[in-house]
Each structure stands twice: as structure tokens, then as C-alpha cells.
mmCIF file with all atom_site columns, C-alpha atoms in Angstrom:
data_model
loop_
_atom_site.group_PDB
_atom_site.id
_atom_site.type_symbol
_atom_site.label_atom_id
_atom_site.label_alt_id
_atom_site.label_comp_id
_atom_site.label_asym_id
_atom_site.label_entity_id
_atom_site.label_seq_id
_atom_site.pdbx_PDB_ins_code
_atom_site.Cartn_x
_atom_site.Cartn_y
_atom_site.Cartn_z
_atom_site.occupancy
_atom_site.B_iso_or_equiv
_atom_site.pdbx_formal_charge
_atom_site.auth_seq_id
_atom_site.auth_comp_id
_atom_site.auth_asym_id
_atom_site.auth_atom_id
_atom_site.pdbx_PDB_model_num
ATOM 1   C CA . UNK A 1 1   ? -114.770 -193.288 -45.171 1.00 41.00 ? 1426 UNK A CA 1
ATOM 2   C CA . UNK A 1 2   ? -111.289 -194.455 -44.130 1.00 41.00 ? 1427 UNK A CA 1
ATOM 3   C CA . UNK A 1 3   ? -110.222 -196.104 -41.140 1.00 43.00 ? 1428 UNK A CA 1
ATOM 4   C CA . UNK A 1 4   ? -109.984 -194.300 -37.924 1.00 45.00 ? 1429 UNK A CA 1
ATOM 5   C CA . UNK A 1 5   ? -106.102 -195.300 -38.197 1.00 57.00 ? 1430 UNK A CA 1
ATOM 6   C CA . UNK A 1 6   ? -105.671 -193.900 -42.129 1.00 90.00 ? 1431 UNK A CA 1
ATOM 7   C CA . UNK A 1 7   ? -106.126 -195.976 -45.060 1.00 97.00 ? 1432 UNK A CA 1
ATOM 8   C CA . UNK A 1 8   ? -109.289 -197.318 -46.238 1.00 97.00 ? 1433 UNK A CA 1
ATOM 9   C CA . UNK A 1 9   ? -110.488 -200.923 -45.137 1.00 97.00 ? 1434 UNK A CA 1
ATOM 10  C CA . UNK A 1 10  ? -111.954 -203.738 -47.274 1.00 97.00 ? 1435 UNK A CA 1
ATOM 11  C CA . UNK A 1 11  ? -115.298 -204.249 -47.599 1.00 96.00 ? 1436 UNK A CA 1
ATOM 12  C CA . UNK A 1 12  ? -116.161 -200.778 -47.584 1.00 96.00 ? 1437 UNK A CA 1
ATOM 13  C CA . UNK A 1 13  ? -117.419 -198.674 -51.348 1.00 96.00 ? 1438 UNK A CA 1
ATOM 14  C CA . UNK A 1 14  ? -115.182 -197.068 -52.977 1.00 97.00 ? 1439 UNK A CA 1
ATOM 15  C CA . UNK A 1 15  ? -115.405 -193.043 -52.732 1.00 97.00 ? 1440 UNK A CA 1
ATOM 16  C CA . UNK A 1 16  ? -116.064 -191.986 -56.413 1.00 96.00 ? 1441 UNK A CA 1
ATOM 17  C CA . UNK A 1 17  ? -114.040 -189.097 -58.015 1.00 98.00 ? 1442 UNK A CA 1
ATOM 18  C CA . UNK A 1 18  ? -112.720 -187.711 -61.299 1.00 97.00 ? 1443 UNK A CA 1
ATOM 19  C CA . UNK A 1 19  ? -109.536 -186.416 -61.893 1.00 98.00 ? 1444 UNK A CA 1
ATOM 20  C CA . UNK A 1 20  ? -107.515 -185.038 -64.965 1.00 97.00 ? 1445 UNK A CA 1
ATOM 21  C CA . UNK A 1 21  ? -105.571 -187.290 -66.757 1.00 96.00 ? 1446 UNK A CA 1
ATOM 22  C CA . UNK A 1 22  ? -104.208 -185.261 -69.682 1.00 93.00 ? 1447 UNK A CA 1
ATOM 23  C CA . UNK A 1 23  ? -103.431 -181.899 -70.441 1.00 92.00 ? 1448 UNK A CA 1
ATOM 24  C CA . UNK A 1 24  ? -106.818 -181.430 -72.502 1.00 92.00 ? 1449 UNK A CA 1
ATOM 25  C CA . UNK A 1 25  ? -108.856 -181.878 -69.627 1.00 88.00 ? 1450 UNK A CA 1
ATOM 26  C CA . UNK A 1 26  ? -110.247 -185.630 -69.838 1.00 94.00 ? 1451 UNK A CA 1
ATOM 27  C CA . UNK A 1 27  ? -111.192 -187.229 -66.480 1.00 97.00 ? 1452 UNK A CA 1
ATOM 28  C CA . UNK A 1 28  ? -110.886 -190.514 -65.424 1.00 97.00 ? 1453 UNK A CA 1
ATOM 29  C CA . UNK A 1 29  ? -112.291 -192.275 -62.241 1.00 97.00 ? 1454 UNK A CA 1
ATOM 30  C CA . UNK A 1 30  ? -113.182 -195.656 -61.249 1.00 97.00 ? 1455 UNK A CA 1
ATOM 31  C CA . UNK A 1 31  ? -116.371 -195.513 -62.179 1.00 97.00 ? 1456 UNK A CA 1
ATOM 32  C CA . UNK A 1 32  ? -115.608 -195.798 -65.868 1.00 97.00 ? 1457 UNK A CA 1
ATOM 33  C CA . UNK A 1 33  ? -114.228 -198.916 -65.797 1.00 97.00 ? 1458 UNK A CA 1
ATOM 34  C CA . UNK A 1 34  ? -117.145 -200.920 -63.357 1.00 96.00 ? 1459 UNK A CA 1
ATOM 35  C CA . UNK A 1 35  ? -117.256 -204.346 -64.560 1.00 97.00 ? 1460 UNK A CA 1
ATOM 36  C CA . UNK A 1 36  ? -113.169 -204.289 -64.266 1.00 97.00 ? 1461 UNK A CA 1
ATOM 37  C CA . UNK A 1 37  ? -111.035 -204.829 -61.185 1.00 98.00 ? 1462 UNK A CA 1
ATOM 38  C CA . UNK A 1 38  ? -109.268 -201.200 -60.376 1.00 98.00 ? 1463 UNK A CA 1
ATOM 39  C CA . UNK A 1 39  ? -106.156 -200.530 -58.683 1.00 98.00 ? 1464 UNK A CA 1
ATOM 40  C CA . UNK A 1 40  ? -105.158 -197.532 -57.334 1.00 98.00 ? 1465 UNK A CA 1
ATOM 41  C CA . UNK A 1 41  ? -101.799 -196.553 -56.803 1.00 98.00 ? 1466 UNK A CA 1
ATOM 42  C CA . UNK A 1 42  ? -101.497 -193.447 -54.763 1.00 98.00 ? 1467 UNK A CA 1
ATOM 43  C CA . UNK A 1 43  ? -97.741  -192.628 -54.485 1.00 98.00 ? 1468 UNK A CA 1
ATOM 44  C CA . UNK A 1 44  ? -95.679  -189.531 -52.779 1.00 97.00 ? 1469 UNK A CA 1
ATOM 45  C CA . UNK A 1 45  ? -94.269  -187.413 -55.752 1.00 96.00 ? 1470 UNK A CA 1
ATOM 46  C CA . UNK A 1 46  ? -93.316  -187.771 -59.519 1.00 96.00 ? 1471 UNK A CA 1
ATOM 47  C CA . UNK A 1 47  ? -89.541  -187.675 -59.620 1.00 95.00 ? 1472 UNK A CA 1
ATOM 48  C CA . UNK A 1 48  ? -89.228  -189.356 -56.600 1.00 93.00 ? 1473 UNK A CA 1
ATOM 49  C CA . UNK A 1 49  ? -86.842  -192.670 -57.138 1.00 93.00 ? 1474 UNK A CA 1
ATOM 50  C CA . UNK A 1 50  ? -88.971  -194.668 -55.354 1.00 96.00 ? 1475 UNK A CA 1
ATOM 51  C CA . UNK A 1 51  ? -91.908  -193.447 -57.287 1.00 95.00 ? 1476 UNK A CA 1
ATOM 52  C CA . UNK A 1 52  ? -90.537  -193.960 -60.657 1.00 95.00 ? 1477 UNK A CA 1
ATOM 53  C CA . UNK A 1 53  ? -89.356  -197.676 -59.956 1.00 96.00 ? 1478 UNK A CA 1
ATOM 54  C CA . UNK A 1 54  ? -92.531  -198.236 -58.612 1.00 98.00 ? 1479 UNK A CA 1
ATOM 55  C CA . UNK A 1 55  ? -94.723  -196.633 -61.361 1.00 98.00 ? 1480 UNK A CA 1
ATOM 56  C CA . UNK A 1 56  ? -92.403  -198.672 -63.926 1.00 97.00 ? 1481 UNK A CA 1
ATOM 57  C CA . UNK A 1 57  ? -92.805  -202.090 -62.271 1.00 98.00 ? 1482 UNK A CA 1
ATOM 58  C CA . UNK A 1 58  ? -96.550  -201.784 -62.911 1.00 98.00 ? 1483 UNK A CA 1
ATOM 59  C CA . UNK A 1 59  ? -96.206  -200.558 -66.413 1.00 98.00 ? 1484 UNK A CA 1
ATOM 60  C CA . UNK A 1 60  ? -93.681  -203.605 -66.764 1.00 98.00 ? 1485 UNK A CA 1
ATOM 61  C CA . UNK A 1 61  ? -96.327  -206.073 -65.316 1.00 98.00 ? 1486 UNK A CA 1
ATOM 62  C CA . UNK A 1 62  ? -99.047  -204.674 -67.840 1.00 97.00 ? 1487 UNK A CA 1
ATOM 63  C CA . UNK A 1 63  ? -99.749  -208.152 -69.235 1.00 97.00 ? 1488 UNK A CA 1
ATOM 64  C CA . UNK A 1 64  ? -100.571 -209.514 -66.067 1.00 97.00 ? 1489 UNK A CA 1
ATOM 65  C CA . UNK A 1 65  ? -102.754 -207.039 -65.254 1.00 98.00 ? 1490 UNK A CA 1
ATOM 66  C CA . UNK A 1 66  ? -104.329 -207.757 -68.494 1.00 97.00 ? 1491 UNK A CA 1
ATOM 67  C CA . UNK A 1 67  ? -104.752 -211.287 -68.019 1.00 97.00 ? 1492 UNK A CA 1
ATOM 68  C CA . UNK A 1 68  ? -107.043 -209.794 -65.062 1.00 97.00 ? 1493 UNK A CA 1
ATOM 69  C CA . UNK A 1 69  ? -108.623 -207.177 -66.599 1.00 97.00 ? 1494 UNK A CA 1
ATOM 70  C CA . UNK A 1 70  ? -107.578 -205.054 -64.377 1.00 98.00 ? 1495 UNK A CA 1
ATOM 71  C CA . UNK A 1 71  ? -107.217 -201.084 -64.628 1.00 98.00 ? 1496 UNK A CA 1
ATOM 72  C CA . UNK A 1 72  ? -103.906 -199.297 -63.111 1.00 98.00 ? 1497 UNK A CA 1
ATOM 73  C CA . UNK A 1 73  ? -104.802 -195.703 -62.259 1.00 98.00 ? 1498 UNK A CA 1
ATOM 74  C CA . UNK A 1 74  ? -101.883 -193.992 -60.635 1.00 98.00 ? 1499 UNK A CA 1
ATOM 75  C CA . UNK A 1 75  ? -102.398 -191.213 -58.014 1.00 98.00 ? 1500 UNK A CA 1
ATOM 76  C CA . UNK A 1 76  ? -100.629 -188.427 -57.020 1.00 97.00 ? 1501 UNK A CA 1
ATOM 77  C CA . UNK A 1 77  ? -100.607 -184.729 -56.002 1.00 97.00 ? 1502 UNK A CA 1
ATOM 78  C CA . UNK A 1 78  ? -98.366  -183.374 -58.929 1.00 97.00 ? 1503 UNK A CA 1
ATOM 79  C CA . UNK A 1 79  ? -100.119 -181.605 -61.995 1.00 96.00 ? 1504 UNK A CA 1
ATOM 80  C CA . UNK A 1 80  ? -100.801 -183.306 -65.346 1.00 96.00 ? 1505 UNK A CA 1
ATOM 81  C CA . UNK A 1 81  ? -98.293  -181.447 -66.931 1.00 97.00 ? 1506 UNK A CA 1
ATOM 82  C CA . UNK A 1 82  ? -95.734  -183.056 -64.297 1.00 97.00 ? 1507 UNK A CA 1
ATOM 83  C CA . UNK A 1 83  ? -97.658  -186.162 -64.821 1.00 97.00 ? 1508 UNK A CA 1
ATOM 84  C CA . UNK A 1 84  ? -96.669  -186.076 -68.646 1.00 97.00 ? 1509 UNK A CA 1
ATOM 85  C CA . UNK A 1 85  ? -93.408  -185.783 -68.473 1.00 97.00 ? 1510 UNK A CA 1
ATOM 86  C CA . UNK A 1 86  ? -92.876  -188.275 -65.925 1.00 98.00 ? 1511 UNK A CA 1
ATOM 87  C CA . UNK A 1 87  ? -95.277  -190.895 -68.068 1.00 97.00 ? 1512 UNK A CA 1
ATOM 88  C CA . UNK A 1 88  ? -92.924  -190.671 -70.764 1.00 97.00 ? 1513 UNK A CA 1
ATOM 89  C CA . UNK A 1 89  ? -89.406  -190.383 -69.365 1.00 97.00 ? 1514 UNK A CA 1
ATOM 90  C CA . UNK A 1 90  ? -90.540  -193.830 -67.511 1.00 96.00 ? 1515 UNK A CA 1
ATOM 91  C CA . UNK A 1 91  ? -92.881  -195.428 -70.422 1.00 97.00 ? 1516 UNK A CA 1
ATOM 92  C CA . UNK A 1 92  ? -95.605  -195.028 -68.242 1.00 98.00 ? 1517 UNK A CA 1
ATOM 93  C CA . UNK A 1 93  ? -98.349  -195.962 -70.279 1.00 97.00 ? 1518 UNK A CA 1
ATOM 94  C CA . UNK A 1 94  ? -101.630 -196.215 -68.019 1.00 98.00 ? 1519 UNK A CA 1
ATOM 95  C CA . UNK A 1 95  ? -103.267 -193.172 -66.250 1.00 97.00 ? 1520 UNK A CA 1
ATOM 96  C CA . UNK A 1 96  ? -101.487 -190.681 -64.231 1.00 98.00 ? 1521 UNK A CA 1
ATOM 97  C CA . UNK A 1 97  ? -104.466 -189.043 -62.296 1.00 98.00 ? 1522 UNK A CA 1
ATOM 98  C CA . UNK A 1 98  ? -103.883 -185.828 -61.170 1.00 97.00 ? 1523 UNK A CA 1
ATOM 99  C CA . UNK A 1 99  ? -104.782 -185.340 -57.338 1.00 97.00 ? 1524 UNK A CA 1
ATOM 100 C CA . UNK A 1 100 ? -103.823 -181.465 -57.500 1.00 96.00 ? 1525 UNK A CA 1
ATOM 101 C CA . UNK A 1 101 ? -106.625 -179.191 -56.800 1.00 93.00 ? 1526 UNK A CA 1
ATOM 102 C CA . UNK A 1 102 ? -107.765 -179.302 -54.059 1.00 94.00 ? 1527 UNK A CA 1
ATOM 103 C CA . UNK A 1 103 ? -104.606 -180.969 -53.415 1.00 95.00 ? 1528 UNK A CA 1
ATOM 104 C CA . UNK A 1 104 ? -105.311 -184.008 -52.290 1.00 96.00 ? 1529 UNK A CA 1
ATOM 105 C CA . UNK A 1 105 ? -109.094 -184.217 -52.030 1.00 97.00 ? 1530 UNK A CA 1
ATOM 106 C CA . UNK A 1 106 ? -108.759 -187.680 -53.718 1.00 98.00 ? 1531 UNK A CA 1
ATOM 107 C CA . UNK A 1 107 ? -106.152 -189.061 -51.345 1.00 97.00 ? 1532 UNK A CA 1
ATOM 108 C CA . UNK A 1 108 ? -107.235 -187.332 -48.426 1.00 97.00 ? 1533 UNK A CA 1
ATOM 109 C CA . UNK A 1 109 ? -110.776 -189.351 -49.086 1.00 97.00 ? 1534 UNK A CA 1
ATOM 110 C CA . UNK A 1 110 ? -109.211 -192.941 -48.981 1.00 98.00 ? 1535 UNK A CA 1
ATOM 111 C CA . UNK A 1 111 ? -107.153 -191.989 -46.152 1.00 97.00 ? 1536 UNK A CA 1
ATOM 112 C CA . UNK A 1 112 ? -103.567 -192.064 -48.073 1.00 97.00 ? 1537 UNK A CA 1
ATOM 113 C CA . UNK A 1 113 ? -102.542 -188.373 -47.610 1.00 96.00 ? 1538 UNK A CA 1
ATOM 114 C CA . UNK A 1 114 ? -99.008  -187.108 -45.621 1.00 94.00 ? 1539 UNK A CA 1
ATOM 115 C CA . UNK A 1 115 ? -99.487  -183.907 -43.696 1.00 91.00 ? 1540 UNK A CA 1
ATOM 116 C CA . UNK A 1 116 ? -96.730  -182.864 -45.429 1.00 92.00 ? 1541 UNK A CA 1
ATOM 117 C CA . UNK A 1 117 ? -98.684  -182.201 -48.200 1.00 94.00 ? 1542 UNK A CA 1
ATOM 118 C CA . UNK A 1 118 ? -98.254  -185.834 -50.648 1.00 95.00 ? 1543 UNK A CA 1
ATOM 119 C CA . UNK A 1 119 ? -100.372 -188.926 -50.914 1.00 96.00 ? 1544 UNK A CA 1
ATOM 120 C CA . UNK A 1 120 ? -99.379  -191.629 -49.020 1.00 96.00 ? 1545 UNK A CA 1
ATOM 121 C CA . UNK A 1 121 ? -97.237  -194.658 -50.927 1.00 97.00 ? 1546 UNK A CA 1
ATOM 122 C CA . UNK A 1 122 ? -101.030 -196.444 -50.423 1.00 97.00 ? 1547 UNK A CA 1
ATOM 123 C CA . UNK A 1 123 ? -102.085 -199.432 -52.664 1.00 98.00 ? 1548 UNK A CA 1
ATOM 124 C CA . UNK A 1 124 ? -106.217 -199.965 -53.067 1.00 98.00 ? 1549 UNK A CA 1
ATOM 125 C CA . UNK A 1 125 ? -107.342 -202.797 -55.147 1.00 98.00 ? 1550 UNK A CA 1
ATOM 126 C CA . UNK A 1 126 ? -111.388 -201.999 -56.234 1.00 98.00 ? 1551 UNK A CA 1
ATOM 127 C CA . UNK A 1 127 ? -113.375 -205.147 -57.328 1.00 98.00 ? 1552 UNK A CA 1
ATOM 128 C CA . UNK A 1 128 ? -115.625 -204.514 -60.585 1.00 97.00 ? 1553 UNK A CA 1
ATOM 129 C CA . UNK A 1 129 ? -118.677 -203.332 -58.241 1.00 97.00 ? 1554 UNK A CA 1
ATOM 130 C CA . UNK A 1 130 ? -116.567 -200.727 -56.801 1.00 97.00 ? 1555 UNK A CA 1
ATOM 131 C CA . UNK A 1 131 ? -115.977 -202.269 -53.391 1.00 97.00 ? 1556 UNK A CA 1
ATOM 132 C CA . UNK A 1 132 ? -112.501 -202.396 -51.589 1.00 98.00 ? 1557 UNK A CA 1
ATOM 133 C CA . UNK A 1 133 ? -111.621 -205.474 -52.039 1.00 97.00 ? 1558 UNK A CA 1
ATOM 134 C CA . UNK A 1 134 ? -107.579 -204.882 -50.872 1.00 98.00 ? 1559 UNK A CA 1
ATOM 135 C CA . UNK A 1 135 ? -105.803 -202.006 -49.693 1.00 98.00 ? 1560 UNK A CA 1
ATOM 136 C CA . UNK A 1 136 ? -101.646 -201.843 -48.054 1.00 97.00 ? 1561 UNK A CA 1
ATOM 137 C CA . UNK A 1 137 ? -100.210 -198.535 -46.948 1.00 96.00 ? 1562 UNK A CA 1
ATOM 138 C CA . UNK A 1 138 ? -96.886  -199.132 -47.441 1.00 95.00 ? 1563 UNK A CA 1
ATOM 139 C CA . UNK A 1 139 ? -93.395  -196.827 -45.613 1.00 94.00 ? 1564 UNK A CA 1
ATOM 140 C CA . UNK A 1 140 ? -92.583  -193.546 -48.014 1.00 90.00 ? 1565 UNK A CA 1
ATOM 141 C CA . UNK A 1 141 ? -89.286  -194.777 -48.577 1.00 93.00 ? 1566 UNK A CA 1
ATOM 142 C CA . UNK A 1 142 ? -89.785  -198.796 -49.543 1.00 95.00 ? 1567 UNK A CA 1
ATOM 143 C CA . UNK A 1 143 ? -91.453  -199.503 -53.568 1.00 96.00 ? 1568 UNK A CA 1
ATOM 144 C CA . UNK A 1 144 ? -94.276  -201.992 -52.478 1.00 97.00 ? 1569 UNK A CA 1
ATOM 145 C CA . UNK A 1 145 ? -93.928  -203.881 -55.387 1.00 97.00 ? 1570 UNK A CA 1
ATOM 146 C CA . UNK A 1 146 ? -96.811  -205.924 -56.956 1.00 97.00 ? 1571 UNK A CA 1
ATOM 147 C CA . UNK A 1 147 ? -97.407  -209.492 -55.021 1.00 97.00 ? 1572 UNK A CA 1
ATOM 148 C CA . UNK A 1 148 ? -100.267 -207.746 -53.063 1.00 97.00 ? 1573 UNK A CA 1
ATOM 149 C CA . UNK A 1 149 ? -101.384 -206.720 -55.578 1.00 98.00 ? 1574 UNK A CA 1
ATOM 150 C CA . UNK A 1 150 ? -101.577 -209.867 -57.626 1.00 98.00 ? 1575 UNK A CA 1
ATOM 151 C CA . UNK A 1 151 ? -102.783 -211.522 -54.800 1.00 97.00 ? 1576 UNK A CA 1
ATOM 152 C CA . UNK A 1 152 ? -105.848 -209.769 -54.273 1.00 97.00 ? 1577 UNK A CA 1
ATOM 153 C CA . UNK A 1 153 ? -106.650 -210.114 -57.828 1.00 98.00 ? 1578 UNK A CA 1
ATOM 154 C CA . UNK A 1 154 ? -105.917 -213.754 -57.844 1.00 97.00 ? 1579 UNK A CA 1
ATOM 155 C CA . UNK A 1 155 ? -109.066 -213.954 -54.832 1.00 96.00 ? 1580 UNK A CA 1
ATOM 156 C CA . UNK A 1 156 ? -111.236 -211.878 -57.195 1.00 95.00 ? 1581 UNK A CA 1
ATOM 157 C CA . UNK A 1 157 ? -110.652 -214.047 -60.071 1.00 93.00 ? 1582 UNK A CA 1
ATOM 158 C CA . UNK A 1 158 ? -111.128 -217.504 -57.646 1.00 92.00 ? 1583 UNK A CA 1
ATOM 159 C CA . UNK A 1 159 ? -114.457 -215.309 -56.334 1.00 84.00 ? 1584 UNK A CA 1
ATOM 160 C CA . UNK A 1 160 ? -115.543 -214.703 -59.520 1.00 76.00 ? 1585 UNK A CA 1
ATOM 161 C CA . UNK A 1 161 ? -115.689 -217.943 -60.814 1.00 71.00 ? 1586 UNK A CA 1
ATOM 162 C CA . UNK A 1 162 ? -117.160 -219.478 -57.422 1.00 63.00 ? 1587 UNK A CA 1
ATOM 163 C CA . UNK A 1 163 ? -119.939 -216.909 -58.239 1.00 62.00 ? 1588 UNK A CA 1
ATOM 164 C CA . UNK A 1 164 ? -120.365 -217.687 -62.053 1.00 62.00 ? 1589 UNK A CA 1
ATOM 165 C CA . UNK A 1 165 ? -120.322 -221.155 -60.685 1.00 59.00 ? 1590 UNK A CA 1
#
């Protein structure tokens, strides 16, 4: 359900999916963390240096996404096993998701998958019912850094307690 033009718009549900995130075989999706704000961080290729600065800004900026209570779940089409390695050469701590096989079923679905065969550099920000709340597709070749991000979690947070009241 993606925009005629690629990516995803806000305001519409969130495709569900599971996806491995270790080598044993556990699977993680947005669904298991309703009730939380999820971002989703699609992104081109593991060893990319783009990727990898990218991937480490958001495990640097953990305790903000704490103070949300937000979930990062990173996206690509690499394997776990790729996955692993990259997560801890980089300190990655939060899920790697592996968009593999079918290659890019996951990507393709939001609208952030390259013909070439990766998933877009594509940002997606869920709000804890599993709506878009925030997505950016940003150029292959520039990190999109976190203010978007942050932003769109700062209008959940001022939404939430509007609501709450």
C-alpha cells in the first residue's frame, strides 16, 4: 500500500511482517512491540559506509529513543549471518531484520526497494497502533541522520498527551 510515487504515506496501516533477526531463527515485526512507537530503518547494504554511519548514529542515540519508547528495527536485504557481523563490528545493538528471502518482500511492501536489487535508504516512523505516522526516502548516497526522526516522535509524544488529556 505505498504511494503511487514509492514510499509509503502517513496515515496509512502499517503492512505487518516477520523477519529473522538472529541466526536461530527468532522473528521480529512491528507487531510485537504495539503500544511502542516503531521506526524502521530500511537501508541499501551492510558494509556500505553510508550504512554503517547511519546504523551507528541510531545505536549512538539509543537513549533518546528510550526516552520515547521507541523501537529501532533496521531493514535490509543482506542475510542474518551478514547482519551479525555487521551488528557487532559497529555495536549495533537493536534488531537487524533480515529482508532476504524473498528478497525484499518487506521493502518492496512499503515501497523502499531499488531495482537494483537493495532497499531503499527509506525512514518509516510507526505510531503504537501501527499507523504511519512519518516516513522520508532519503538519496542512496547521503546518511539521513535522525532529526526526522526525532521530530516525528516529538508530535507523537505532544499527541499522546493531548489524547491522555
Amino acid at each position: 500500500m505505498s504511494d503511487p510515487n514509492g514510499l509509503i504515506q502517513p496515515g496509512r496501516t502499517a503492512p505487518g511482517f516477520t523477519l529473522p533477526a538472529t541466526p536461530d531463527g527468532a522473528l521480529l515485526g512491528p507487531e510485537q512491540f504495539r503500544g511502542r512507537p516503531v521506526v524502521l530503518a530500511f537501508y541499501p547494504a551492510d558494509w556500505s559506509p553510508v550504512c554503517g554511519d547511519q546504523m551507528s548514529l541510531y545505536q549512538s542515540a539509543a537513549p533518546v529513543f528510550a526516552q520515547y519508547q521507541a523501537v529501532v528495527l533496521g531493514l535490509s536485504v543482506d542475510g542474518i549471518w551478514s547482519h551479525r557481523a555487521f551488528a557487532e563490528s559497529r555495536g549495533i545493538e537493536f534488531p537487524l531484520l533480515a529482508d532476504f528471502e524473498p528478497k525484499g518482500e518487506v521493502a518492496r511492501s512499503y515501497g523502499a526497494y531499488m531495482p537494483h536489487g537493495e532497499a531503499a535508504r527509506a525512514l518509516v516512523v510507526l505510531d503504537p497502533a501501527g499507523q504511519v505516522t512519518w516516513s522520508y526516502l532519503s538519496p542512496p548516497e547521503v546518511n539521513p541522520g535522525a532529526d526526522g526522526i526525532f521530530d516525528a516522535l516529538d508530535r507523537l509524544a505532544a499527541d499522546r498527551k493531548v489524547m491522555a488529556g
